[in-house]
Each structure stands twice: as structure tokens, then as C-alpha cells.
């Protein structure tokens, strides 16, 4: 029994760094023409949602990466995001992921709506046709402020 516990402890010690590396976080990245706000594993394509902006504009692209069911590429689509008592519906279209064939939603929104969602509650619920996922908002307010600053900079 002690040997099993020792083996299990060793296995957990070896896998803990890998699990920690897979943890999704909120992070913002400025670019020459705007910025990106992402909830995902840094430095990977493993993400749940991202937002893009163009410098000097209040417009934001909202793109959940949780998939959909029953949507064809280019079909009208919407992303519904909610946090606490705040709920926003973003309209757009279905887009196909060229790498894995999944169909996601690419929608349009306003910076004020995104900030309102990310600064309230503890969880952001992401919904598309046939898919729903809840993600933690831990770290979102600070990352959202950095994102907003990158979008305003001129």
C-alpha cells in the first residue's frame, strides 16, 4: 500500500507541471494595429474565446471557439455571453476552422459590452447554437483593461 501511495505521489508530481501548463488564463496582447484578448492556454491554439480590436475603434470581434451544432459555414449566427446579471447577444456568422473543421461563431460587438461582461460575476457563460461553456473570470478584469488600452492607443 505504501509503495502504491509513493508511486501515485511520484506520478502526480510528474504530471502536475503538465497540468499547470494546460490551465487556461485571460491574457491580452497588443499589436501594431490593435489588440487581442484571449481566454486560453498561452502560446497555444487551445482557447475558449477571443476578442479582437482595431486601434481607435470601439468595435470588437467576438469569437467563441466552443464549436456549434447544425450551423453551416457563413450562416447567420450569434454568440450569447453572460456574466452575473449581464447578458449580451452578439450577431455575426458561422466560420469554419480550417485545421479541425469545427464551425465557430465570429460576431461583432462593442468594447463597452465586452468590458461590462468581463467585470461582473465570477464566471462567463459562452453560448452558441448547440454549445455552451462556462469559463472563469479570474484575471479577466485586468486583462480586459489592458486590451481596452491597446484598442484606444493612437
PDB file of C-alpha atoms in Angstrom:
ATOM      1  CA  UNK A   1       0.000   0.000   0.000  1.00  0.00           C
ATOM      2  CA  UNK A   2       2.825   2.371   0.869  1.00  0.00           C
ATOM      3  CA  UNK A   3       4.525   1.564  -2.434  1.00  0.00           C
ATOM      4  CA  UNK A   4       1.291   2.369  -4.301  1.00  0.00           C
ATOM      5  CA  UNK A   5       0.967   5.690  -2.476  1.00  0.00           C
ATOM      6  CA  UNK A   6       4.597   6.539  -3.249  1.00  0.00           C
ATOM      7  CA  UNK A   7       4.123   5.617  -6.918  1.00  0.00           C
ATOM      8  CA  UNK A   8       0.938   7.692  -7.097  1.00  0.00           C
ATOM      9  CA  UNK A   9       2.642  10.661  -5.429  1.00  0.00           C
ATOM     10  CA  UNK A  10       5.547  10.407  -7.897  1.00  0.00           C
ATOM     11  CA  UNK A  11       3.162  10.227 -10.838  1.00  0.00           C
ATOM     12  CA  UNK A  12       1.234  13.259  -9.610  1.00  0.00           C
ATOM     13  CA  UNK A  13       4.461  15.184  -9.074  1.00  0.00           C
ATOM     14  CA  UNK A  14       5.499  14.455 -12.657  1.00  0.00           C
ATOM     15  CA  UNK A  15       2.137  15.332 -14.190  1.00  0.00           C
ATOM     16  CA  UNK A  16       1.448  18.451 -12.111  1.00  0.00           C
ATOM     17  CA  UNK A  17       3.663  20.710 -14.263  1.00  0.00           C
ATOM     18  CA  UNK A  18       1.951  19.434 -17.415  1.00  0.00           C
ATOM     19  CA  UNK A  19      -1.463  20.102 -15.912  1.00  0.00           C
ATOM     20  CA  UNK A  20      -0.390  23.578 -14.825  1.00  0.00           C
ATOM     21  CA  UNK A  21       0.823  24.314 -18.347  1.00  0.00           C
ATOM     22  CA  UNK A  22      -2.621  23.415 -19.692  1.00  0.00           C
ATOM     23  CA  UNK A  23      -4.509  25.874 -17.470  1.00  0.00           C
ATOM     24  CA  UNK A  24      -6.445  28.485 -19.400  1.00  0.00           C
ATOM     25  CA  UNK A  25      -5.972  32.105 -18.386  1.00  0.00           C
ATOM     26  CA  UNK A  26      -7.082  35.547 -19.525  1.00  0.00           C
ATOM     27  CA  UNK A  27      -4.330  37.402 -21.366  1.00  0.00           C
ATOM     28  CA  UNK A  28      -4.124  40.452 -23.588  1.00  0.00           C
ATOM     29  CA  UNK A  29      -1.717  41.017 -26.441  1.00  0.00           C
ATOM     30  CA  UNK A  30      -1.251  44.424 -28.073  1.00  0.00           C
ATOM     31  CA  UNK A  31      -0.382  44.634 -31.749  1.00  0.00           C
ATOM     32  CA  UNK A  32       0.679  47.385 -34.127  1.00  0.00           C
ATOM     33  CA  UNK A  33      -2.933  47.972 -35.176  1.00  0.00           C
ATOM     34  CA  UNK A  34      -4.958  46.995 -32.084  1.00  0.00           C
ATOM     35  CA  UNK A  35      -5.061  44.087 -29.713  1.00  0.00           C
ATOM     36  CA  UNK A  36      -6.364  40.681 -28.723  1.00  0.00           C
ATOM     37  CA  UNK A  37      -7.917  39.416 -25.520  1.00  0.00           C
ATOM     38  CA  UNK A  38      -7.877  35.643 -25.118  1.00  0.00           C
ATOM     39  CA  UNK A  39      -9.092  33.058 -22.649  1.00  0.00           C
ATOM     40  CA  UNK A  40      -6.902  30.076 -23.387  1.00  0.00           C
ATOM     41  CA  UNK A  41      -3.622  28.344 -22.779  1.00  0.00           C
ATOM     42  CA  UNK A  42      -0.843  30.874 -23.517  1.00  0.00           C
ATOM     43  CA  UNK A  43       1.353  30.157 -26.541  1.00  0.00           C
ATOM     44  CA  UNK A  44      -1.077  27.509 -27.906  1.00  0.00           C
ATOM     45  CA  UNK A  45      -4.144  27.233 -30.108  1.00  0.00           C
ATOM     46  CA  UNK A  46      -6.092  25.848 -27.138  1.00  0.00           C
ATOM     47  CA  UNK A  47      -8.604  28.591 -26.375  1.00  0.00           C
ATOM     48  CA  UNK A  48     -12.267  29.052 -25.476  1.00  0.00           C
ATOM     49  CA  UNK A  49     -12.881  32.603 -26.682  1.00  0.00           C
ATOM     50  CA  UNK A  50     -11.047  35.615 -28.047  1.00  0.00           C
ATOM     51  CA  UNK A  51     -11.763  39.254 -28.797  1.00  0.00           C
ATOM     52  CA  UNK A  52     -10.013  41.432 -31.392  1.00  0.00           C
ATOM     53  CA  UNK A  53      -9.999  45.191 -31.843  1.00  0.00           C
ATOM     54  CA  UNK A  54      -8.606  47.760 -34.211  1.00  0.00           C
ATOM     55  CA  UNK A  55      -6.795  50.713 -32.669  1.00  0.00           C
ATOM     56  CA  UNK A  56      -9.017  53.767 -32.329  1.00  0.00           C
ATOM     57  CA  UNK A  57     -12.295  51.866 -32.794  1.00  0.00           C
ATOM     58  CA  UNK A  58     -14.938  50.813 -30.272  1.00  0.00           C
ATOM     59  CA  UNK A  59     -15.805  47.799 -32.454  1.00  0.00           C
ATOM     60  CA  UNK A  60     -14.730  44.366 -31.247  1.00  0.00           C
ATOM     61  CA  UNK A  61     -14.742  40.979 -32.950  1.00  0.00           C
ATOM     62  CA  UNK A  62     -16.098  38.315 -30.591  1.00  0.00           C
ATOM     63  CA  UNK A  63     -15.138  34.741 -31.445  1.00  0.00           C
ATOM     64  CA  UNK A  64     -16.078  31.838 -29.188  1.00  0.00           C
ATOM     65  CA  UNK A  65     -14.113  28.702 -30.018  1.00  0.00           C
ATOM     66  CA  UNK A  66     -16.507  26.209 -28.415  1.00  0.00           C
ATOM     67  CA  UNK A  67     -17.993  24.927 -31.669  1.00  0.00           C
ATOM     68  CA  UNK A  68     -21.616  24.786 -32.770  1.00  0.00           C
ATOM     69  CA  UNK A  69     -24.143  22.178 -33.848  1.00  0.00           C
ATOM     70  CA  UNK A  70     -26.188  22.488 -37.015  1.00  0.00           C
ATOM     71  CA  UNK A  71     -24.560  25.633 -38.397  1.00  0.00           C
ATOM     72  CA  UNK A  72     -23.110  25.739 -41.895  1.00  0.00           C
ATOM     73  CA  UNK A  73     -20.191  27.971 -42.826  1.00  0.00           C
ATOM     74  CA  UNK A  74     -21.293  31.582 -43.497  1.00  0.00           C
ATOM     75  CA  UNK A  75     -24.769  31.035 -41.988  1.00  0.00           C
ATOM     76  CA  UNK A  76     -26.080  33.826 -39.748  1.00  0.00           C
ATOM     77  CA  UNK A  77     -25.091  33.078 -36.169  1.00  0.00           C
ATOM     78  CA  UNK A  78     -24.876  34.613 -32.733  1.00  0.00           C
ATOM     79  CA  UNK A  79     -22.792  34.339 -29.618  1.00  0.00           C
ATOM     80  CA  UNK A  80     -24.550  34.844 -26.306  1.00  0.00           C
ATOM     81  CA  UNK A  81     -22.305  35.824 -23.411  1.00  0.00           C
ATOM     82  CA  UNK A  82     -23.497  36.242 -19.843  1.00  0.00           C
ATOM     83  CA  UNK A  83     -21.889  37.044 -16.536  1.00  0.00           C
ATOM     84  CA  UNK A  84     -23.756  37.739 -13.322  1.00  0.00           C
ATOM     85  CA  UNK A  85     -26.864  39.708 -14.320  1.00  0.00           C
ATOM     86  CA  UNK A  86     -25.265  40.972 -17.549  1.00  0.00           C
ATOM     87  CA  UNK A  87     -26.182  39.232 -20.812  1.00  0.00           C
ATOM     88  CA  UNK A  88     -25.161  40.331 -24.304  1.00  0.00           C
ATOM     89  CA  UNK A  89     -26.042  38.900 -27.706  1.00  0.00           C
ATOM     90  CA  UNK A  90     -23.502  39.398 -30.489  1.00  0.00           C
ATOM     91  CA  UNK A  91     -24.575  38.723 -34.078  1.00  0.00           C
ATOM     92  CA  UNK A  92     -22.357  37.539 -36.893  1.00  0.00           C
ATOM     93  CA  UNK A  93     -21.790  34.440 -38.968  1.00  0.00           C
ATOM     94  CA  UNK A  94     -20.577  30.873 -38.728  1.00  0.00           C
ATOM     95  CA  UNK A  95     -16.930  30.368 -39.682  1.00  0.00           C
ATOM     96  CA  UNK A  96     -15.144  27.083 -40.340  1.00  0.00           C
ATOM     97  CA  UNK A  97     -11.905  26.242 -38.594  1.00  0.00           C
ATOM     98  CA  UNK A  98      -9.573  25.200 -41.397  1.00  0.00           C
ATOM     99  CA  UNK A  99      -7.456  22.998 -39.119  1.00  0.00           C
ATOM    100  CA  UNK A 100     -10.125  20.832 -37.487  1.00  0.00           C
ATOM    101  CA  UNK A 101     -13.299  21.509 -39.483  1.00  0.00           C
ATOM    102  CA  UNK A 102     -15.245  22.794 -36.471  1.00  0.00           C
ATOM    103  CA  UNK A 103     -17.745  25.576 -37.098  1.00  0.00           C
ATOM    104  CA  UNK A 104     -17.481  28.504 -34.688  1.00  0.00           C
ATOM    105  CA  UNK A 105     -19.135  31.916 -34.490  1.00  0.00           C
ATOM    106  CA  UNK A 106     -17.493  35.195 -35.457  1.00  0.00           C
ATOM    107  CA  UNK A 107     -19.592  38.105 -34.224  1.00  0.00           C
ATOM    108  CA  UNK A 108     -19.379  41.856 -33.859  1.00  0.00           C
ATOM    109  CA  UNK A 109     -19.718  43.856 -30.681  1.00  0.00           C
ATOM    110  CA  UNK A 110     -18.742  46.996 -28.824  1.00  0.00           C
ATOM    111  CA  UNK A 111     -15.936  47.453 -26.317  1.00  0.00           C
ATOM    112  CA  UNK A 112     -18.334  48.688 -23.615  1.00  0.00           C
ATOM    113  CA  UNK A 113     -20.339  45.446 -23.837  1.00  0.00           C
ATOM    114  CA  UNK A 114     -17.232  43.271 -23.579  1.00  0.00           C
ATOM    115  CA  UNK A 115     -15.947  45.225 -20.579  1.00  0.00           C
ATOM    116  CA  UNK A 116     -19.356  45.020 -18.870  1.00  0.00           C
ATOM    117  CA  UNK A 117     -19.313  41.226 -19.195  1.00  0.00           C
ATOM    118  CA  UNK A 118     -15.753  40.735 -18.005  1.00  0.00           C
ATOM    119  CA  UNK A 119     -16.004  42.956 -14.936  1.00  0.00           C
ATOM    120  CA  UNK A 120     -19.091  41.350 -13.371  1.00  0.00           C
ATOM    121  CA  UNK A 121     -19.545  37.937 -11.857  1.00  0.00           C
ATOM    122  CA  UNK A 122     -17.120  35.084 -11.386  1.00  0.00           C
ATOM    123  CA  UNK A 123     -17.987  33.108 -14.485  1.00  0.00           C
ATOM    124  CA  UNK A 124     -18.561  33.945 -18.139  1.00  0.00           C
ATOM    125  CA  UNK A 125     -21.051  31.678 -19.869  1.00  0.00           C
ATOM    126  CA  UNK A 126     -20.492  31.335 -23.611  1.00  0.00           C
ATOM    127  CA  UNK A 127     -23.324  30.029 -25.796  1.00  0.00           C
ATOM    128  CA  UNK A 128     -23.564  29.308 -29.498  1.00  0.00           C
ATOM    129  CA  UNK A 129     -26.085  27.175 -31.379  1.00  0.00           C
ATOM    130  CA  UNK A 130     -25.797  23.743 -29.787  1.00  0.00           C
ATOM    131  CA  UNK A 131     -22.865  24.545 -27.491  1.00  0.00           C
ATOM    132  CA  UNK A 132     -22.400  26.090 -24.073  1.00  0.00           C
ATOM    133  CA  UNK A 133     -19.364  26.533 -21.862  1.00  0.00           C
ATOM    134  CA  UNK A 134     -18.666  28.395 -18.629  1.00  0.00           C
ATOM    135  CA  UNK A 135     -15.202  29.864 -18.020  1.00  0.00           C
ATOM    136  CA  UNK A 136     -13.652  31.546 -15.002  1.00  0.00           C
ATOM    137  CA  UNK A 137     -13.349  35.320 -14.948  1.00  0.00           C
ATOM    138  CA  UNK A 138     -10.336  35.197 -12.627  1.00  0.00           C
ATOM    139  CA  UNK A 139      -7.842  37.652 -14.114  1.00  0.00           C
ATOM    140  CA  UNK A 140     -10.296  38.921 -16.729  1.00  0.00           C
ATOM    141  CA  UNK A 141     -10.794  42.481 -15.430  1.00  0.00           C
ATOM    142  CA  UNK A 142      -7.073  43.333 -15.540  1.00  0.00           C
ATOM    143  CA  UNK A 143      -6.565  41.678 -18.933  1.00  0.00           C
ATOM    144  CA  UNK A 144      -9.654  43.475 -20.269  1.00  0.00           C
ATOM    145  CA  UNK A 145      -8.289  46.839 -19.143  1.00  0.00           C
ATOM    146  CA  UNK A 146      -5.003  46.122 -20.953  1.00  0.00           C
ATOM    147  CA  UNK A 147      -6.994  45.116 -24.038  1.00  0.00           C
ATOM    148  CA  UNK A 148      -9.084  48.304 -23.912  1.00  0.00           C
ATOM    149  CA  UNK A 149      -5.919  50.412 -23.556  1.00  0.00           C
ATOM    150  CA  UNK A 150      -4.350  48.727 -26.593  1.00  0.00           C
ATOM    151  CA  UNK A 151      -7.506  49.425 -28.594  1.00  0.00           C
ATOM    152  CA  UNK A 152      -7.617  53.103 -27.617  1.00  0.00           C
ATOM    153  CA  UNK A 153      -3.932  53.848 -28.190  1.00  0.00           C
ATOM    154  CA  UNK A 154      -3.170  56.028 -31.189  1.00  0.00           C
TER     155      UNK A 154
END
